[in-house]
Every structure is written in C-alpha cells, then in structure tokens.
Amino acid sequence: RSDIVGVPLALLLLHANATVTIVHSKTPQPELQRAIANADIVVACVGSAALVKGEWIKSGACVIDVGINSVADACKARGYRLVGDVDFEGAKERASKITPVPGGVGPMTIAMLLRNTVALARAKETVTGPHSTSSHCGNVTGLHQLPP
C-alpha cells in the first residue's frame, strides 16, 4: 500500500496487463496465505521480518523481497542480522527465483537512484546551461527513462 513501492509497482504491473492482488500487514492470515499460495510472482514489501512463510509460496513462483529488517543475532559482532519479509530458507525450496536480503533489491534501487540523478542533471543542463547556478529544472518528467 505504500506510495514508495506497493502502489507504484501494482500500477506498473496493471499497465502490463497483470492481474494484481494486494494484501498487507492487516490482511487476516488465512487470506494472506491464500493470496500468496496462488501468486506466480510475490513481491513482499511490508516491513515485517519473515512474515511470508516458505510453505505459502507456490511451487515455481518468483519471489521479490523488498523488505529489510534487523533481527537480534548474538552470533553477529553487531548483535543483529538483516532479513527480508520472506522466510528465505523456506521459500528458496519452492520458488524458481528469489531475491536475497541483503543484496537483492537494494543494489538495483541504488543504481536506479543514480540513473535518475544523472538524468535530472542532464535535463537541468539542457534547460539552464552547463554552469548555471539556477535551481530551476524546467518541466522534467519520466526521469526513469535515461537517454542513451
């Protein structure tokens, strides 16, 4: 449901003619489990460590874990470890593809942020000139489409 991941991703998938089911942290567990068990693609971005159990995943599904949560771990020097919203160990046995946490979606997020930053800088240079101190960037839209 978030404006950062959930809603934009649902809209992108809808525009690609996907059938999208949205469940969230307040969805009753039986309904949550049923929705996940029927999904070909599961995108978890709820912010709750291992909320999605491995046995809920449909065999062969693609799992994209956007969540990043810290859980106590006395074996780690820092006293915690990072995990996703999906029980990775359980889900990897059923999923055809699964993103790890950490190291899955995070690096792609950083890459796209940098790509959009470069696109904005290029657009600003086009509007105001290469050495302008103006903060006006003009009407810049579609920053996700970086020109070659």
mmCIF file of C-alpha atoms in Angstrom:
data_model
loop_
_atom_site.group_PDB
_atom_site.id
_atom_site.type_symbol
_atom_site.label_atom_id
_atom_site.label_comp_id
_atom_site.label_asym_id
_atom_site.label_seq_id
_atom_site.Cartn_x
_atom_site.Cartn_y
_atom_site.Cartn_z
ATOM 1 C CA ARG A 1 0.000 0.000 0.000
ATOM 2 C CA SER A 2 2.979 2.317 0.296
ATOM 3 C CA ASP A 3 3.485 5.183 -2.098
ATOM 4 C CA ILE A 4 7.158 4.226 -2.413
ATOM 5 C CA VAL A 5 6.906 0.581 -3.540
ATOM 6 C CA GLY A 6 3.488 -1.041 -3.268
ATOM 7 C CA VAL A 7 1.199 1.266 -5.217
ATOM 8 C CA PRO A 8 3.679 2.203 -7.986
ATOM 9 C CA LEU A 9 4.589 -1.457 -8.515
ATOM 10 C CA ALA A 10 0.940 -2.506 -8.597
ATOM 11 C CA LEU A 11 0.233 0.171 -11.221
ATOM 12 C CA LEU A 12 3.224 -0.880 -13.346
ATOM 13 C CA LEU A 13 2.041 -4.489 -13.256
ATOM 14 C CA LEU A 14 -1.543 -3.494 -14.056
ATOM 15 C CA HIS A 15 -0.345 -1.485 -17.056
ATOM 16 C CA ALA A 16 1.479 -4.638 -18.200
ATOM 17 C CA ASN A 17 -1.883 -6.465 -18.045
ATOM 18 C CA ALA A 18 -1.018 -8.480 -14.941
ATOM 19 C CA THR A 19 -3.736 -9.492 -12.501
ATOM 20 C CA VAL A 20 -2.666 -7.879 -9.233
ATOM 21 C CA THR A 21 -3.756 -8.871 -5.739
ATOM 22 C CA ILE A 22 -2.701 -6.568 -2.911
ATOM 23 C CA VAL A 23 -2.521 -7.851 0.647
ATOM 24 C CA HIS A 24 -0.921 -6.106 3.591
ATOM 25 C CA SER A 25 0.056 -6.389 7.246
ATOM 26 C CA LYS A 26 -3.583 -6.089 8.363
ATOM 27 C CA THR A 27 -4.887 -8.781 5.979
ATOM 28 C CA PRO A 28 -6.102 -11.791 8.027
ATOM 29 C CA GLN A 29 -3.525 -14.592 7.846
ATOM 30 C CA PRO A 30 -5.765 -17.143 6.086
ATOM 31 C CA GLU A 31 -6.494 -14.637 3.302
ATOM 32 C CA LEU A 32 -2.838 -13.571 3.142
ATOM 33 C CA GLN A 33 -1.706 -17.187 2.900
ATOM 34 C CA ARG A 34 -4.291 -17.973 0.194
ATOM 35 C CA ALA A 35 -3.293 -14.967 -1.930
ATOM 36 C CA ILE A 36 0.403 -15.826 -1.716
ATOM 37 C CA ALA A 37 -0.215 -19.511 -2.469
ATOM 38 C CA ASN A 38 -1.972 -18.534 -5.714
ATOM 39 C CA ALA A 39 0.610 -15.983 -6.881
ATOM 40 C CA ASP A 40 3.054 -16.579 -9.726
ATOM 41 C CA ILE A 41 5.018 -13.518 -8.599
ATOM 42 C CA VAL A 42 5.240 -12.443 -4.956
ATOM 43 C CA VAL A 43 6.596 -9.004 -4.112
ATOM 44 C CA ALA A 44 6.988 -8.601 -0.361
ATOM 45 C CA CYS A 45 7.429 -5.066 0.929
ATOM 46 C CA VAL A 46 5.593 -4.920 4.243
ATOM 47 C CA GLY A 47 8.455 -4.299 6.693
ATOM 48 C CA SER A 48 7.921 -7.354 8.880
ATOM 49 C CA ALA A 49 10.705 -9.917 9.237
ATOM 50 C CA ALA A 50 9.859 -13.310 7.686
ATOM 51 C CA LEU A 51 6.139 -12.523 7.535
ATOM 52 C CA VAL A 52 5.795 -14.592 4.352
ATOM 53 C CA LYS A 53 6.385 -18.248 5.213
ATOM 54 C CA GLY A 54 8.177 -20.518 2.787
ATOM 55 C CA GLU A 55 5.380 -23.082 2.721
ATOM 56 C CA TRP A 56 2.949 -20.411 1.487
ATOM 57 C CA ILE A 57 4.917 -19.930 -1.743
ATOM 58 C CA LYS A 58 3.519 -21.608 -4.837
ATOM 59 C CA SER A 59 5.988 -24.051 -6.366
ATOM 60 C CA GLY A 60 7.848 -22.288 -9.182
ATOM 61 C CA ALA A 61 6.822 -18.772 -8.145
ATOM 62 C CA CYS A 62 9.175 -15.819 -8.478
ATOM 63 C CA VAL A 63 9.744 -14.061 -5.131
ATOM 64 C CA ILE A 64 10.994 -10.481 -4.904
ATOM 65 C CA ASP A 65 11.733 -9.498 -1.313
ATOM 66 C CA VAL A 66 11.901 -5.717 -0.968
ATOM 67 C CA GLY A 67 11.766 -5.741 2.841
ATOM 68 C CA ILE A 68 14.804 -5.165 5.014
ATOM 69 C CA ASN A 69 14.552 -5.791 8.729
ATOM 70 C CA SER A 70 17.068 -6.227 11.519
ATOM 71 C CA VAL A 71 16.634 -9.147 13.903
ATOM 72 C CA ALA A 72 18.671 -9.841 17.016
ATOM 73 C CA ASP A 73 21.542 -12.258 16.460
ATOM 74 C CA ALA A 74 24.047 -12.774 19.272
ATOM 75 C CA CYS A 75 26.375 -14.619 16.855
ATOM 76 C CA LYS A 76 26.954 -11.443 14.847
ATOM 77 C CA ALA A 77 29.519 -8.876 16.013
ATOM 78 C CA ARG A 78 26.988 -6.077 15.653
ATOM 79 C CA GLY A 79 24.325 -8.063 17.541
ATOM 80 C CA TYR A 80 21.839 -8.311 14.671
ATOM 81 C CA ARG A 81 21.444 -9.529 11.099
ATOM 82 C CA LEU A 82 19.395 -8.281 8.187
ATOM 83 C CA VAL A 83 16.496 -10.337 6.845
ATOM 84 C CA GLY A 84 13.671 -9.745 4.426
ATOM 85 C CA ASP A 85 9.914 -10.005 4.675
ATOM 86 C CA VAL A 86 10.092 -13.555 3.265
ATOM 87 C CA ASP A 87 11.428 -16.598 5.119
ATOM 88 C CA PHE A 88 14.289 -17.061 2.663
ATOM 89 C CA GLU A 89 15.364 -20.544 3.737
ATOM 90 C CA GLY A 90 11.831 -21.925 3.439
ATOM 91 C CA ALA A 91 10.927 -20.029 0.278
ATOM 92 C CA LYS A 92 14.068 -20.906 -1.689
ATOM 93 C CA GLU A 93 12.962 -24.549 -1.683
ATOM 94 C CA ARG A 94 9.739 -23.686 -3.538
ATOM 95 C CA ALA A 95 10.496 -20.545 -5.555
ATOM 96 C CA SER A 96 12.022 -20.735 -9.022
ATOM 97 C CA LYS A 97 13.741 -17.380 -8.380
ATOM 98 C CA ILE A 98 14.145 -15.391 -5.164
ATOM 99 C CA THR A 99 15.998 -12.203 -4.255
ATOM 100 C CA PRO A 100 18.225 -12.369 -1.181
ATOM 101 C CA VAL A 101 18.245 -9.854 1.656
ATOM 102 C CA PRO A 102 20.607 -8.112 1.860
ATOM 103 C CA GLY A 103 21.985 -7.828 -1.645
ATOM 104 C CA GLY A 104 18.900 -8.349 -3.798
ATOM 105 C CA VAL A 105 16.723 -5.336 -4.499
ATOM 106 C CA GLY A 106 18.917 -2.808 -2.646
ATOM 107 C CA PRO A 107 21.720 -2.557 -5.220
ATOM 108 C CA MET A 108 19.148 -2.125 -8.008
ATOM 109 C CA THR A 109 17.442 0.647 -6.011
ATOM 110 C CA ILE A 110 20.769 2.457 -5.688
ATOM 111 C CA ALA A 111 21.518 2.006 -9.393
ATOM 112 C CA MET A 112 18.132 3.457 -10.397
ATOM 113 C CA LEU A 113 18.534 6.367 -7.977
ATOM 114 C CA LEU A 114 21.881 7.203 -9.534
ATOM 115 C CA ARG A 115 20.457 6.795 -13.032
ATOM 116 C CA ASN A 116 17.631 9.218 -12.231
ATOM 117 C CA THR A 117 20.081 11.671 -10.642
ATOM 118 C CA VAL A 118 22.183 11.691 -13.832
ATOM 119 C CA ALA A 119 19.036 12.123 -15.948
ATOM 120 C CA LEU A 120 17.951 15.087 -13.818
ATOM 121 C CA ALA A 121 21.414 16.656 -14.095
ATOM 122 C CA ARG A 122 21.334 16.229 -17.887
ATOM 123 C CA ALA A 123 17.852 17.719 -18.072
ATOM 124 C CA LYS A 124 18.910 20.672 -15.906
ATOM 125 C CA GLU A 125 21.948 21.266 -18.094
ATOM 126 C CA THR A 126 19.742 21.288 -21.189
ATOM 127 C CA VAL A 127 17.333 23.822 -19.654
ATOM 128 C CA THR A 128 19.756 26.159 -17.860
ATOM 129 C CA GLY A 129 23.185 25.538 -19.399
ATOM 130 C CA PRO A 130 26.162 23.594 -18.108
ATOM 131 C CA HIS A 131 27.370 26.024 -15.435
ATOM 132 C CA SER A 132 24.148 27.631 -14.291
ATOM 133 C CA THR A 133 23.533 28.072 -10.567
ATOM 134 C CA SER A 134 19.785 28.240 -11.117
ATOM 135 C CA SER A 135 17.792 25.612 -9.244
ATOM 136 C CA HIS A 136 15.049 25.641 -11.895
ATOM 137 C CA CYS A 137 14.926 22.357 -13.813
ATOM 138 C CA GLY A 138 12.031 23.100 -16.138
ATOM 139 C CA ASN A 139 9.300 20.554 -16.785
ATOM 140 C CA VAL A 140 11.221 17.320 -16.256
ATOM 141 C CA THR A 141 9.158 14.143 -16.376
ATOM 142 C CA GLY A 142 9.837 10.478 -16.988
ATOM 143 C CA LEU A 143 13.175 10.506 -15.170
ATOM 144 C CA HIS A 144 13.217 6.727 -15.263
ATOM 145 C CA GLN A 145 13.953 6.900 -18.992
ATOM 146 C CA LEU A 146 17.608 7.790 -19.295
ATOM 147 C CA PRO A 147 18.615 8.739 -22.850
ATOM 148 C CA PRO A 148 21.499 6.722 -24.335
#
